């Protein structure tokens, strides 16, 4: 039994539990190279995050993703909420336990899918009523329920519930949408602060289901039914660490006592002044990281770049900046150069499944008959397991024959190409040789 004095001493000597940290290690003009430290590992930035919509990067097993050097995956709250459901994932230990992925995960708030997949949605101050694309059933997301869902899913980084303003939108519409997103950001943060210790990570306390309006019943008897207060948790960690020090093998899980990080999202349509206002007022609410949302919604690429550049100017230099939903290999390099730290896009994985491959020599549409006899590798400058082993002719045959392996191999190459691209960007920033790569 540890005395109170012993515990106090232990608390004073153990490092403060940091759930989330961002360190910038090198800069080159506006580009930054650094690392995000999350409860499930470190992420080198700038980073490209592959999209695993339904807790799966379609066609690619988790061990292959690890081999490719994926440090963080993105999951979609809307899709996971509909199938298999948040409670199922929570009971299986959150997404990390459910999909057997020990590294970091980010979930979106569901807002973008609700706005892009649902023509029958109805937006009120309270939230959004929408219909499932699976069975047409009616559902409702509010800032509170979207955060509750993301706490249940247990990603390391979660997003405030926002309204993705459609394009084009007139000034009055963009303004009203931005104001709504700001009010929802405050509600998202308030709910998160009150419930952040409910994340179902191994070693953490798991209270009863927190979903607003839910039954609140405890489903498993081993789950704890109370949420420890701040301070109490540190005490428990200190005691656990002391115990484990005397008991080799009884390691405290690295996620113990840590919480998720909630990012805010800047909206404001394509109006640069409104983007500035949205950025400043979102910063006033206060988040450990900021996303630029509402882009890649049909606007010309030049406008995307202009809005990104103008918004970045107003985001704090010491916090991670996440540009949602971009882009091509050229674009991700360009945005990293402007000072973006995190990006995600379905393009490399979706294009791969349609036979569109990104290579150092440009785009290859592998379905074309011209590759039928081509014995060369897909990309002579790529060291991925696909380019090392298979010919263009074989990949073309797999695609033409509608073999499942075509989707698997194409996706592995495209992801590898994106990840290698970001690796080279980081390397160039660290060497101060931005111009060489960019
Ligand atoms: Zn390759």
PDB file of C-alpha atoms and ligand atoms in Angstrom, residues 378-379 382-384 386-387 413 416, ligand 1:
ATOM      1  CA  UNK A 378       4.617   0.342 -63.151  1.00  0.00           C
ATOM      2  CA  UNK A 379       6.997   3.057 -61.927  1.00  0.00           C
ATOM      3  CA  UNK A 382       9.177   3.417 -57.058  1.00  0.00           C
ATOM      4  CA  UNK A 383      10.519   0.892 -54.573  1.00  0.00           C
ATOM      5  CA  UNK A 384       7.141  -0.417 -53.426  1.00  0.00           C
ATOM      6  CA  UNK A 386       4.236  -3.877 -56.413  1.00  0.00           C
ATOM      7  CA  UNK A 387       6.781  -2.092 -58.586  1.00  0.00           C
ATOM      8  CA  UNK A 413       1.267   1.393 -55.139  1.00  0.00           C
ATOM      9  CA  UNK A 416       3.158   4.142 -51.433  1.00  0.00           C
TER      10      UNK A 416
HETATM   11 ZN1  LIG B   1       5.147   1.359 -56.661  1.00  0.00          ZN
END
